[in-house]
Amino acid sequence: MHGFSQRLPVDWLQEHLAAEATHYLFPTLVQRLTHRPEVPLQWRCQQLLTVRTGERIWGLLDVLPDTFDKLPETLDTASKKDIVSRIERAVTQREWVERMTANAVHPGDGRS
């Protein structure tokens, strides 16, 4: 599976996310920091985000369970399975940034 150490900085999200798009959050595992007992239990969530280019990318977000529980449920089971399938096919935020950087350095040379 994907690396679970990635975090998306808020300023990066503000710059690159499509504000009008629907973004998805899917809880994946319970995150307990046993070496830092002062940090509460969190849910490590996968994100399916739409960037301004219209592409879908994959990222991570740690969420407090109480915060997640306050989000309205909007998807049925079939839709949730579809979102998980799309997450599995999406490039990571890191891969997307690397591709965008390469395209900026070598525009028009056929790289994608």
mmCIF file of N, CA, C and O in Angstrom:
data_model
loop_
_atom_site.group_PDB
_atom_site.id
_atom_site.type_symbol
_atom_site.label_atom_id
_atom_site.label_comp_id
_atom_site.label_asym_id
_atom_site.label_seq_id
_atom_site.Cartn_x
_atom_site.Cartn_y
_atom_site.Cartn_z
ATOM 1 N N MET A 1 0.844 -1.183 0.000
ATOM 2 C CA MET A 1 0.000 0.000 0.000
ATOM 3 C C MET A 1 0.883 1.239 0.000
ATOM 4 O O MET A 1 2.082 1.169 0.134
ATOM 5 N N HIS A 2 0.268 2.382 -0.100
ATOM 6 C CA HIS A 2 0.980 3.652 -0.161
ATOM 7 C C HIS A 2 1.692 3.936 1.154
ATOM 8 O O HIS A 2 1.341 3.429 2.195
ATOM 9 N N GLY A 3 2.709 4.799 1.106
ATOM 10 C CA GLY A 3 3.420 5.196 2.315
ATOM 11 C C GLY A 3 2.518 5.999 3.233
ATOM 12 O O GLY A 3 1.787 6.867 2.799
ATOM 13 N N PHE A 4 2.592 5.721 4.503
ATOM 14 C CA PHE A 4 1.696 6.390 5.448
ATOM 15 C C PHE A 4 2.374 7.499 6.242
ATOM 16 O O PHE A 4 1.954 7.822 7.318
ATOM 17 N N SER A 5 3.443 8.091 5.726
ATOM 18 C CA SER A 5 4.088 9.177 6.445
ATOM 19 C C SER A 5 3.823 10.538 5.805
ATOM 20 O O SER A 5 4.257 11.546 6.314
ATOM 21 N N GLN A 6 3.131 10.578 4.696
ATOM 22 C CA GLN A 6 2.893 11.817 3.951
ATOM 23 C C GLN A 6 1.839 12.686 4.636
ATOM 24 O O GLN A 6 0.832 12.202 5.118
ATOM 25 N N ARG A 7 2.070 13.984 4.646
ATOM 26 C CA ARG A 7 1.081 14.957 5.100
ATOM 27 C C ARG A 7 1.026 16.055 4.051
ATOM 28 O O ARG A 7 2.043 16.435 3.487
ATOM 29 N N LEU A 8 -0.144 16.598 3.823
ATOM 30 C CA LEU A 8 -0.306 17.666 2.840
ATOM 31 C C LEU A 8 -0.392 19.003 3.569
ATOM 32 O O LEU A 8 -1.326 19.232 4.335
ATOM 33 N N PRO A 9 0.571 19.898 3.333
ATOM 34 C CA PRO A 9 0.546 21.207 4.000
ATOM 35 C C PRO A 9 -0.670 22.035 3.579
ATOM 36 O O PRO A 9 -1.092 21.997 2.422
ATOM 37 N N VAL A 10 -1.206 22.794 4.512
ATOM 38 C CA VAL A 10 -2.393 23.604 4.257
ATOM 39 C C VAL A 10 -2.154 24.583 3.112
ATOM 40 O O VAL A 10 -3.023 24.741 2.242
ATOM 41 N N ASP A 11 -0.978 25.207 3.066
ATOM 42 C CA ASP A 11 -0.732 26.170 1.985
ATOM 43 C C ASP A 11 -0.702 25.482 0.624
ATOM 44 O O ASP A 11 -1.157 26.040 -0.374
ATOM 45 N N TRP A 12 -0.208 24.240 0.569
ATOM 46 C CA TRP A 12 -0.216 23.487 -0.686
ATOM 47 C C TRP A 12 -1.661 23.190 -1.107
ATOM 48 O O TRP A 12 -2.019 23.349 -2.269
ATOM 49 N N LEU A 13 -2.475 22.771 -0.156
ATOM 50 C CA LEU A 13 -3.883 22.483 -0.449
ATOM 51 C C LEU A 13 -4.590 23.724 -0.976
ATOM 52 O O LEU A 13 -5.317 23.656 -1.974
ATOM 53 N N GLN A 14 -4.381 24.867 -0.328
ATOM 54 C CA GLN A 14 -5.028 26.104 -0.760
ATOM 55 C C GLN A 14 -4.606 26.498 -2.166
ATOM 56 O O GLN A 14 -5.402 27.014 -2.938
ATOM 57 N N GLU A 15 -3.355 26.243 -2.511
ATOM 58 C CA GLU A 15 -2.852 26.621 -3.825
ATOM 59 C C GLU A 15 -3.324 25.688 -4.939
ATOM 60 O O GLU A 15 -3.594 26.133 -6.047
ATOM 61 N N HIS A 16 -3.457 24.394 -4.658
ATOM 62 C CA HIS A 16 -3.658 23.416 -5.725
ATOM 63 C C HIS A 16 -5.028 22.751 -5.797
ATOM 64 O O HIS A 16 -5.378 22.207 -6.844
ATOM 65 N N LEU A 17 -5.795 22.766 -4.718
ATOM 66 C CA LEU A 17 -7.091 22.089 -4.769
ATOM 67 C C LEU A 17 -8.121 22.879 -5.554
ATOM 68 O O LEU A 17 -8.142 24.103 -5.519
ATOM 69 N N ALA A 18 -8.972 22.152 -6.243
ATOM 70 C CA ALA A 18 -10.108 22.758 -6.930
ATOM 71 C C ALA A 18 -11.177 23.029 -5.874
ATOM 72 O O ALA A 18 -11.785 22.101 -5.338
ATOM 73 N N ALA A 19 -11.374 24.283 -5.563
ATOM 74 C CA ALA A 19 -12.273 24.662 -4.472
ATOM 75 C C ALA A 19 -13.706 24.205 -4.703
ATOM 76 O O ALA A 19 -14.422 23.867 -3.762
ATOM 77 N N GLU A 20 -14.144 24.177 -5.957
ATOM 78 C CA GLU A 20 -15.539 23.831 -6.261
ATOM 79 C C GLU A 20 -15.778 22.320 -6.327
ATOM 80 O O GLU A 20 -16.916 21.881 -6.398
ATOM 81 N N ALA A 21 -14.719 21.538 -6.285
ATOM 82 C CA ALA A 21 -14.845 20.077 -6.430
ATOM 83 C C ALA A 21 -15.261 19.419 -5.124
ATOM 84 O O ALA A 21 -15.111 19.988 -4.037
ATOM 85 N N THR A 22 -15.789 18.222 -5.246
ATOM 86 C CA THR A 22 -16.074 17.395 -4.079
ATOM 87 C C THR A 22 -14.832 16.555 -3.799
ATOM 88 O O THR A 22 -14.276 15.933 -4.693
ATOM 89 N N HIS A 23 -14.393 16.570 -2.550
ATOM 90 C CA HIS A 23 -13.235 15.804 -2.115
ATOM 91 C C HIS A 23 -13.737 14.747 -1.138
ATOM 92 O O HIS A 23 -14.723 14.960 -0.438
ATOM 93 N N TYR A 24 -13.053 13.606 -1.086
ATOM 94 C CA TYR A 24 -13.536 12.483 -0.286
ATOM 95 C C TYR A 24 -12.521 12.096 0.771
ATOM 96 O O TYR A 24 -11.310 12.157 0.552
ATOM 97 N N LEU A 25 -13.039 11.651 1.899
ATOM 98 C CA LEU A 25 -12.239 11.236 3.042
ATOM 99 C C LEU A 25 -12.707 9.854 3.458
ATOM 100 O O LEU A 25 -13.903 9.641 3.682
ATOM 101 N N PHE A 26 -11.768 8.905 3.536
ATOM 102 C CA PHE A 26 -12.118 7.524 3.845
ATOM 103 C C PHE A 26 -11.217 7.016 4.971
ATOM 104 O O PHE A 26 -10.003 6.907 4.796
ATOM 105 N N PRO A 27 -11.788 6.727 6.165
ATOM 106 C CA PRO A 27 -10.954 6.248 7.278
ATOM 107 C C PRO A 27 -10.332 4.887 6.948
ATOM 108 O O PRO A 27 -10.992 4.009 6.414
ATOM 109 N N THR A 28 -9.048 4.761 7.260
ATOM 110 C CA THR A 28 -8.307 3.563 6.885
ATOM 111 C C THR A 28 -7.803 2.787 8.088
ATOM 112 O O THR A 28 -7.899 1.571 8.121
ATOM 113 N N LEU A 29 -7.233 3.481 9.067
ATOM 114 C CA LEU A 29 -6.724 2.774 10.241
ATOM 115 C C LEU A 29 -6.721 3.691 11.441
ATOM 116 O O LEU A 29 -6.812 4.907 11.321
ATOM 117 N N VAL A 30 -6.611 3.078 12.613
ATOM 118 C CA VAL A 30 -6.518 3.827 13.860
ATOM 119 C C VAL A 30 -5.052 4.162 14.088
ATOM 120 O O VAL A 30 -4.182 3.297 13.987
ATOM 121 N N GLN A 31 -4.777 5.430 14.370
ATOM 122 C CA GLN A 31 -3.415 5.906 14.582
ATOM 123 C C GLN A 31 -3.234 6.161 16.069
ATOM 124 O O GLN A 31 -3.820 7.070 16.629
ATOM 125 N N ARG A 32 -2.417 5.338 16.692
ATOM 126 C CA ARG A 32 -2.067 5.536 18.105
ATOM 127 C C ARG A 32 -0.576 5.826 18.170
ATOM 128 O O ARG A 32 0.224 5.042 17.682
ATOM 129 N N LEU A 33 -0.223 6.931 18.761
ATOM 130 C CA LEU A 33 1.183 7.278 18.911
ATOM 131 C C LEU A 33 1.629 6.872 20.308
ATOM 132 O O LEU A 33 1.625 7.666 21.239
ATOM 133 N N THR A 34 2.000 5.614 20.448
ATOM 134 C CA THR A 34 2.359 5.085 21.776
ATOM 135 C C THR A 34 3.587 5.781 22.351
ATOM 136 O O THR A 34 3.727 5.874 23.570
ATOM 137 N N HIS A 35 4.448 6.302 21.493
ATOM 138 C CA HIS A 35 5.627 7.027 21.959
ATOM 139 C C HIS A 35 5.294 8.464 22.370
ATOM 140 O O HIS A 35 6.129 9.156 22.945
ATOM 141 N N ARG A 36 4.064 8.911 22.070
ATOM 142 C CA ARG A 36 3.600 10.251 22.444
ATOM 143 C C ARG A 36 2.208 10.137 23.063
ATOM 144 O O ARG A 36 1.206 10.440 22.431
ATOM 145 N N PRO A 37 2.131 9.681 24.318
ATOM 146 C CA PRO A 37 0.820 9.432 24.944
ATOM 147 C C PRO A 37 -0.059 10.674 25.074
ATOM 148 O O PRO A 37 -1.273 10.551 25.238
ATOM 149 N N GLU A 38 0.513 11.877 24.961
ATOM 150 C CA GLU A 38 -0.295 13.092 25.054
ATOM 151 C C GLU A 38 -1.120 13.335 23.792
ATOM 152 O O GLU A 38 -2.064 14.123 23.804
ATOM 153 N N VAL A 39 -0.782 12.657 22.706
ATOM 154 C CA VAL A 39 -1.511 12.812 21.449
ATOM 155 C C VAL A 39 -2.696 11.854 21.445
ATOM 156 O O VAL A 39 -2.529 10.652 21.624
ATOM 157 N N PRO A 40 -3.911 12.370 21.247
ATOM 158 C CA PRO A 40 -5.087 11.496 21.276
ATOM 159 C C PRO A 40 -5.126 10.543 20.078
ATOM 160 O O PRO A 40 -4.503 10.788 19.043
ATOM 161 N N LEU A 41 -5.875 9.493 20.236
ATOM 162 C CA LEU A 41 -6.116 8.543 19.149
ATOM 163 C C LEU A 41 -6.682 9.304 17.951
ATOM 164 O O LEU A 41 -7.493 10.213 18.109
ATOM 165 N N GLN A 42 -6.220 8.935 16.763
ATOM 166 C CA GLN A 42 -6.685 9.572 15.540
ATOM 167 C C GLN A 42 -7.011 8.506 14.510
ATOM 168 O O GLN A 42 -6.526 7.389 14.597
ATOM 169 N N TRP A 43 -7.814 8.882 13.545
ATOM 170 C CA TRP A 43 -8.068 8.006 12.408
ATOM 171 C C TRP A 43 -7.236 8.495 11.243
ATOM 172 O O TRP A 43 -7.314 9.664 10.854
ATOM 173 N N ARG A 44 -6.425 7.605 10.687
ATOM 174 C CA ARG A 44 -5.658 7.923 9.474
ATOM 175 C C ARG A 44 -6.614 7.705 8.308
ATOM 176 O O ARG A 44 -7.136 6.617 8.102
ATOM 177 N N CYS A 45 -6.870 8.762 7.566
ATOM 178 C CA CYS A 45 -7.822 8.714 6.460
ATOM 179 C C CYS A 45 -7.111 8.911 5.129
ATOM 180 O O CYS A 45 -6.178 9.709 5.020
ATOM 181 N N GLN A 46 -7.583 8.198 4.133
ATOM 182 C CA GLN A 46 -7.150 8.436 2.767
ATOM 183 C C GLN A 46 -8.056 9.517 2.196
ATOM 184 O O GLN A 46 -9.251 9.551 2.484
ATOM 185 N N GLN A 47 -7.463 10.376 1.384
ATOM 186 C CA GLN A 47 -8.224 11.443 0.742
ATOM 187 C C GLN A 47 -8.182 11.258 -0.761
ATOM 188 O O GLN A 47 -7.147 10.908 -1.307
ATOM 189 N N LEU A 48 -9.285 11.484 -1.400
ATOM 190 C CA LEU A 48 -9.323 11.583 -2.855
ATOM 191 C C LEU A 48 -9.633 13.039 -3.148
ATOM 192 O O LEU A 48 -10.734 13.522 -2.873
ATOM 193 N N LEU A 49 -8.640 13.738 -3.654
ATOM 194 C CA LEU A 49 -8.727 15.172 -3.861
ATOM 195 C C LEU A 49 -8.694 15.499 -5.346
ATOM 196 O O LEU A 49 -8.007 14.833 -6.116
ATOM 197 N N THR A 50 -9.400 16.538 -5.727
ATOM 198 C CA THR A 50 -9.349 17.026 -7.095
ATOM 199 C C THR A 50 -8.522 18.302 -7.100
ATOM 200 O O THR A 50 -8.818 19.243 -6.361
ATOM 201 N N VAL A 51 -7.469 18.300 -7.927
ATOM 202 C CA VAL A 51 -6.622 19.485 -8.039
ATOM 203 C C VAL A 51 -7.141 20.373 -9.159
ATOM 204 O O VAL A 51 -8.015 19.973 -9.936
ATOM 205 N N ARG A 52 -6.604 21.559 -9.271
ATOM 206 C CA ARG A 52 -7.102 22.548 -10.236
ATOM 207 C C ARG A 52 -6.990 22.107 -11.685
ATOM 208 O O ARG A 52 -7.697 22.621 -12.539
ATOM 209 N N THR A 53 -6.115 21.129 -11.969
ATOM 210 C CA THR A 53 -6.012 20.612 -13.338
ATOM 211 C C THR A 53 -7.159 19.663 -13.656
ATOM 212 O O THR A 53 -7.298 19.218 -14.791
ATOM 213 N N GLY A 54 -7.964 19.314 -12.637
ATOM 214 C CA GLY A 54 -9.068 18.369 -12.819
ATOM 215 C C GLY A 54 -8.690 16.938 -12.494
ATOM 216 O O GLY A 54 -9.542 16.063 -12.459
ATOM 217 N N GLU A 55 -7.404 16.696 -12.238
ATOM 218 C CA GLU A 55 -6.955 15.348 -11.905
ATOM 219 C C GLU A 55 -7.308 15.004 -10.467
ATOM 220 O O GLU A 55 -7.444 15.882 -9.616
ATOM 221 N N ARG A 56 -7.442 13.709 -10.222
ATOM 222 C CA ARG A 56 -7.684 13.217 -8.861
ATOM 223 C C ARG A 56 -6.367 12.701 -8.300
ATOM 224 O O ARG A 56 -5.646 11.957 -8.972
ATOM 225 N N ILE A 57 -6.061 13.097 -7.075
ATOM 226 C CA ILE A 57 -4.851 12.634 -6.417
ATOM 227 C C ILE A 57 -5.200 12.043 -5.065
ATOM 228 O O ILE A 57 -6.282 12.275 -4.522
ATOM 229 N N TRP A 58 -4.255 11.292 -4.534
ATOM 230 C CA TRP A 58 -4.433 10.579 -3.279
ATOM 231 C C TRP A 58 -3.560 11.215 -2.216
ATOM 232 O O TRP A 58 -2.392 11.543 -2.474
ATOM 233 N N GLY A 59 -4.114 11.416 -1.030
ATOM 234 C CA GLY A 59 -3.358 11.966 0.088
ATOM 235 C C GLY A 59 -3.835 11.372 1.396
ATOM 236 O O GLY A 59 -4.701 10.485 1.421
ATOM 237 N N LEU A 60 -3.263 11.852 2.494
ATOM 238 C CA LEU A 60 -3.582 11.347 3.826
ATOM 239 C C LEU A 60 -3.962 12.497 4.750
ATOM 240 O O LEU A 60 -3.506 13.620 4.569
ATOM 241 N N LEU A 61 -4.775 12.165 5.741
ATOM 242 C CA LEU A 61 -5.154 13.143 6.747
ATOM 243 C C LEU A 61 -5.473 12.395 8.033
ATOM 244 O O LEU A 61 -6.221 11.411 8.013
ATOM 245 N N ASP A 62 -4.886 12.838 9.136
ATOM 246 C CA ASP A 62 -5.243 12.286 10.445
ATOM 247 C C ASP A 62 -6.380 13.118 11.015
ATOM 248 O O ASP A 62 -6.319 14.349 11.022
ATOM 249 N N VAL A 63 -7.415 12.439 11.477
ATOM 250 C CA VAL A 63 -8.622 13.111 11.955
ATOM 251 C C VAL A 63 -8.993 12.554 13.322
ATOM 252 O O VAL A 63 -8.963 11.331 13.539
ATOM 253 N N LEU A 64 -9.364 13.441 14.223
ATOM 254 C CA LEU A 64 -9.878 12.988 15.515
ATOM 255 C C LEU A 64 -11.223 12.314 15.287
ATOM 256 O O LEU A 64 -12.050 12.827 14.511
ATOM 257 N N PRO A 65 -11.477 11.181 15.939
ATOM 258 C CA PRO A 65 -12.747 10.467 15.705
ATOM 259 C C PRO A 65 -13.983 11.336 15.913
ATOM 260 O O PRO A 65 -14.923 11.264 15.122
ATOM 261 N N ASP A 66 -13.994 12.170 16.944
ATOM 262 C CA ASP A 66 -15.164 13.026 17.182
ATOM 263 C C ASP A 66 -15.384 14.001 16.034
ATOM 264 O O ASP A 66 -16.524 14.298 15.663
ATOM 265 N N THR A 67 -14.310 14.504 15.458
ATOM 266 C CA THR A 67 -14.419 15.416 14.318
ATOM 267 C C THR A 67 -14.988 14.688 13.113
ATOM 268 O O THR A 67 -15.883 15.186 12.424
ATOM 269 N N PHE A 68 -14.471 13.494 12.847
ATOM 270 C CA PHE A 68 -14.952 12.720 11.708
ATOM 271 C C PHE A 68 -16.430 12.381 11.878
ATOM 272 O O PHE A 68 -17.204 12.472 10.927
ATOM 273 N N ASP A 69 -16.822 12.009 13.087
ATOM 274 C CA ASP A 69 -18.220 11.648 13.337
ATOM 275 C C ASP A 69 -19.177 12.805 13.086
ATOM 276 O O ASP A 69 -20.361 12.577 12.820
ATOM 277 N N LYS A 70 -18.686 14.028 13.138
ATOM 278 C CA LYS A 70 -19.538 15.203 12.907
ATOM 279 C C LYS A 70 -19.737 15.498 11.421
ATOM 280 O O LYS A 70 -20.596 16.299 11.060
ATOM 281 N N LEU A 71 -18.942 14.854 10.557
ATOM 282 C CA LEU A 71 -19.119 15.052 9.114
ATOM 283 C C LEU A 71 -20.395 14.358 8.664
ATOM 284 O O LEU A 71 -20.660 13.220 9.073
ATOM 285 N N PRO A 72 -21.188 14.988 7.829
ATOM 286 C CA PRO A 72 -22.422 14.332 7.385
ATOM 287 C C PRO A 72 -22.115 13.147 6.467
ATOM 288 O O PRO A 72 -21.192 13.192 5.654
ATOM 289 N N GLU A 73 -22.868 12.094 6.610
ATOM 290 C CA GLU A 73 -22.761 10.911 5.739
ATOM 291 C C GLU A 73 -23.534 11.206 4.461
ATOM 292 O O GLU A 73 -24.708 11.527 4.514
ATOM 293 N N THR A 74 -22.850 11.123 3.323
ATOM 294 C CA THR A 74 -23.496 11.482 2.067
ATOM 295 C C THR A 74 -23.476 10.370 1.032
ATOM 296 O O THR A 74 -24.076 10.521 -0.033
ATOM 297 N N LEU A 75 -22.784 9.267 1.315
ATOM 298 C CA LEU A 75 -22.611 8.227 0.299
ATOM 299 C C LEU A 75 -23.234 6.905 0.732
ATOM 300 O O LEU A 75 -23.156 6.525 1.897
ATOM 301 N N ASP A 76 -23.798 6.198 -0.240
ATOM 302 C CA ASP A 76 -24.281 4.850 0.031
ATOM 303 C C ASP A 76 -23.112 3.875 -0.132
ATOM 304 O O ASP A 76 -22.007 4.258 -0.523
ATOM 305 N N THR A 77 -23.326 2.618 0.163
ATOM 306 C CA THR A 77 -22.261 1.608 0.133
ATOM 307 C C THR A 77 -21.613 1.487 -1.237
ATOM 308 O O THR A 77 -20.385 1.427 -1.351
ATOM 309 N N ALA A 78 -22.396 1.471 -2.301
ATOM 310 C CA ALA A 78 -21.840 1.358 -3.653
ATOM 311 C C ALA A 78 -20.945 2.553 -3.973
ATOM 312 O O ALA A 78 -19.872 2.390 -4.573
ATOM 313 N N SER A 79 -21.356 3.736 -3.578
ATOM 314 C CA SER A 79 -20.553 4.934 -3.826
ATOM 315 C C SER A 79 -19.245 4.892 -3.047
ATOM 316 O O SER A 79 -18.193 5.292 -3.552
ATOM 317 N N LYS A 80 -19.294 4.399 -1.813
ATOM 318 C CA LYS A 80 -18.077 4.275 -1.013
ATOM 319 C C LYS A 80 -17.092 3.313 -1.672
ATOM 320 O O LYS A 80 -15.887 3.584 -1.732
ATOM 321 N N LYS A 81 -17.595 2.202 -2.185
ATOM 322 C CA LYS A 81 -16.719 1.249 -2.878
ATOM 323 C C LYS A 81 -16.102 1.891 -4.107
ATOM 324 O O LYS A 81 -14.926 1.670 -4.412
ATOM 325 N N ASP A 82 -16.872 2.699 -4.818
ATOM 326 C CA ASP A 82 -16.355 3.395 -5.992
ATOM 327 C C ASP A 82 -15.248 4.370 -5.595
ATOM 328 O O ASP A 82 -14.221 4.454 -6.277
ATOM 329 N N ILE A 83 -15.425 5.093 -4.511
ATOM 330 C CA ILE A 83 -14.409 6.042 -4.048
ATOM 331 C C ILE A 83 -13.131 5.303 -3.688
ATOM 332 O O ILE A 83 -12.029 5.714 -4.071
ATOM 333 N N VAL A 84 -13.239 4.193 -2.966
ATOM 334 C CA VAL A 84 -12.052 3.411 -2.605
ATOM 335 C C VAL A 84 -11.344 2.923 -3.863
ATOM 336 O O VAL A 84 -10.115 2.984 -3.963
ATOM 337 N N SER A 85 -12.091 2.494 -4.856
ATOM 338 C CA SER A 85 -11.500 2.056 -6.121
ATOM 339 C C SER A 85 -10.766 3.203 -6.807
ATOM 340 O O SER A 85 -9.660 3.026 -7.341
ATOM 341 N N ARG A 86 -11.341 4.393 -6.774
ATOM 342 C CA ARG A 86 -10.691 5.552 -7.392
ATOM 343 C C ARG A 86 -9.421 5.946 -6.629
ATOM 344 O O ARG A 86 -8.434 6.343 -7.236
ATOM 345 N N ILE A 87 -9.466 5.826 -5.296
ATOM 346 C CA ILE A 87 -8.271 6.108 -4.491
ATOM 347 C C ILE A 87 -7.149 5.154 -4.889
ATOM 348 O O ILE A 87 -6.001 5.564 -5.051
ATOM 349 N N GLU A 88 -7.484 3.896 -5.068
ATOM 350 C CA GLU A 88 -6.472 2.890 -5.417
ATOM 351 C C GLU A 88 -5.829 3.166 -6.772
ATOM 352 O O GLU A 88 -4.688 2.790 -7.009
ATOM 353 N N ARG A 89 -6.522 3.841 -7.669
ATOM 354 C CA ARG A 89 -5.994 4.136 -9.007
ATOM 355 C C ARG A 89 -5.341 5.516 -9.097
ATOM 356 O O ARG A 89 -4.657 5.814 -10.077
ATOM 357 N N ALA A 90 -5.565 6.354 -8.117
ATOM 358 C CA ALA A 90 -5.070 7.731 -8.173
ATOM 359 C C ALA A 90 -3.570 7.789 -7.892
ATOM 360 O O ALA A 90 -3.023 6.961 -7.165
ATOM 361 N N VAL A 91 -2.928 8.791 -8.472
ATOM 362 C CA VAL A 91 -1.521 9.034 -8.143
ATOM 363 C C VAL A 91 -1.468 9.743 -6.798
ATOM 364 O O VAL A 91 -2.417 10.433 -6.405
ATOM 365 N N THR A 92 -0.355 9.579 -6.113
ATOM 366 C CA THR A 92 -0.193 10.279 -4.841
ATOM 367 C C THR A 92 0.079 11.752 -5.093
ATOM 368 O O THR A 92 0.466 12.150 -6.195
ATOM 369 N N GLN A 93 -0.082 12.533 -4.068
ATOM 370 C CA GLN A 93 0.228 13.955 -4.155
ATOM 371 C C GLN A 93 1.683 14.127 -4.549
ATOM 372 O O GLN A 93 2.019 14.951 -5.388
ATOM 373 N N ARG A 94 2.567 13.344 -3.962
ATOM 374 C CA ARG A 94 4.000 13.432 -4.267
ATOM 375 C C ARG A 94 4.268 13.127 -5.747
ATOM 376 O O ARG A 94 5.018 13.846 -6.411
ATOM 377 N N GLU A 95 3.650 12.083 -6.281
ATOM 378 C CA GLU A 95 3.835 11.736 -7.689
ATOM 379 C C GLU A 95 3.325 12.861 -8.595
ATOM 380 O O GLU A 95 3.952 13.199 -9.597
ATOM 381 N N TRP A 96 2.197 13.438 -8.238
ATOM 382 C CA TRP A 96 1.623 14.521 -9.031
ATOM 383 C C TRP A 96 2.558 15.730 -9.041
ATOM 384 O O TRP A 96 2.819 16.315 -10.090
ATOM 385 N N VAL A 97 3.087 16.103 -7.860
ATOM 386 C CA VAL A 97 4.002 17.232 -7.762
ATOM 387 C C VAL A 97 5.254 16.965 -8.590
ATOM 388 O O VAL A 97 5.724 17.846 -9.310
ATOM 389 N N GLU A 98 5.808 15.756 -8.508
ATOM 390 C CA GLU A 98 7.008 15.416 -9.279
ATOM 391 C C GLU A 98 6.737 15.538 -10.776
ATOM 392 O O GLU A 98 7.561 16.068 -11.524
ATOM 393 N N ARG A 99 5.577 15.078 -11.212
ATOM 394 C CA ARG A 99 5.226 15.174 -12.637
ATOM 395 C C ARG A 99 5.047 16.628 -13.051
ATOM 396 O O ARG A 99 5.526 17.053 -14.101
ATOM 397 N N MET A 100 4.380 17.427 -12.223
ATOM 398 C CA MET A 100 4.182 18.838 -12.542
ATOM 399 C C MET A 100 5.529 19.566 -12.588
ATOM 400 O O MET A 100 5.748 20.401 -13.470
ATOM 401 N N THR A 101 6.420 19.242 -11.687
ATOM 402 C CA THR A 101 7.747 19.852 -11.658
ATOM 403 C C THR A 101 8.533 19.469 -12.908
ATOM 404 O O THR A 101 9.156 20.313 -13.552
ATOM 405 N N ALA A 102 8.481 18.186 -13.268
ATOM 406 C CA ALA A 102 9.187 17.727 -14.471
ATOM 407 C C ALA A 102 8.622 18.405 -15.716
ATOM 408 O O ALA A 102 9.375 18.801 -16.611
ATOM 409 N N ASN A 103 7.310 18.556 -15.784
ATOM 410 C CA ASN A 103 6.692 19.220 -16.939
ATOM 411 C C ASN A 103 7.065 20.696 -17.006
ATOM 412 O O ASN A 103 7.198 21.252 -18.087
ATOM 413 N N ALA A 104 7.232 21.334 -15.848
ATOM 414 C CA ALA A 104 7.625 22.739 -15.828
ATOM 415 C C ALA A 104 9.078 22.911 -16.272
ATOM 416 O O ALA A 104 9.418 23.883 -16.947
ATOM 417 N N VAL A 105 9.925 21.940 -15.924
ATOM 418 C CA VAL A 105 11.335 22.000 -16.294
ATOM 419 C C VAL A 105 11.531 21.619 -17.753
ATOM 420 O O VAL A 105 12.361 22.179 -18.452
ATOM 421 N N HIS A 106 10.739 20.658 -18.223
ATOM 422 C CA HIS A 106 10.857 20.143 -19.604
ATOM 423 C C HIS A 106 9.524 20.265 -20.332
ATOM 424 O O HIS A 106 8.970 19.269 -20.777
ATOM 425 N N PRO A 107 8.977 21.471 -20.500
ATOM 426 C CA PRO A 107 7.671 21.601 -21.145
ATOM 427 C C PRO A 107 7.717 21.144 -22.606
ATOM 428 O O PRO A 107 8.689 21.377 -23.313
ATOM 429 N N GLY A 108 6.676 20.429 -22.989
ATOM 430 C CA GLY A 108 6.514 20.046 -24.385
ATOM 431 C C GLY A 108 7.434 18.966 -24.898
ATOM 432 O O GLY A 108 7.517 18.735 -26.087
ATOM 433 N N ASP A 109 8.144 18.251 -24.005
ATOM 434 C CA ASP A 109 9.026 17.204 -24.509
ATOM 435 C C ASP A 109 8.376 15.822 -24.483
ATOM 436 O O ASP A 109 9.044 14.825 -24.653
ATOM 437 N N GLY A 110 7.055 15.793 -24.251
ATOM 438 C CA GLY A 110 6.341 14.520 -24.301
ATOM 439 C C GLY A 110 6.293 13.778 -22.983
ATOM 440 O O GLY A 110 5.695 12.725 -22.882
ATOM 441 N N ARG A 111 6.909 14.307 -21.952
ATOM 442 C CA ARG A 111 6.821 13.646 -20.650
ATOM 443 C C ARG A 111 5.453 13.883 -20.059
ATOM 444 O O ARG A 111 4.855 14.924 -20.244
ATOM 445 N N SER A 112 4.971 12.879 -19.312
ATOM 446 C CA SER A 112 3.691 13.077 -18.633
ATOM 447 C C SER A 112 3.668 12.339 -17.344
ATOM 448 O O SER A 112 4.520 11.590 -17.022
#
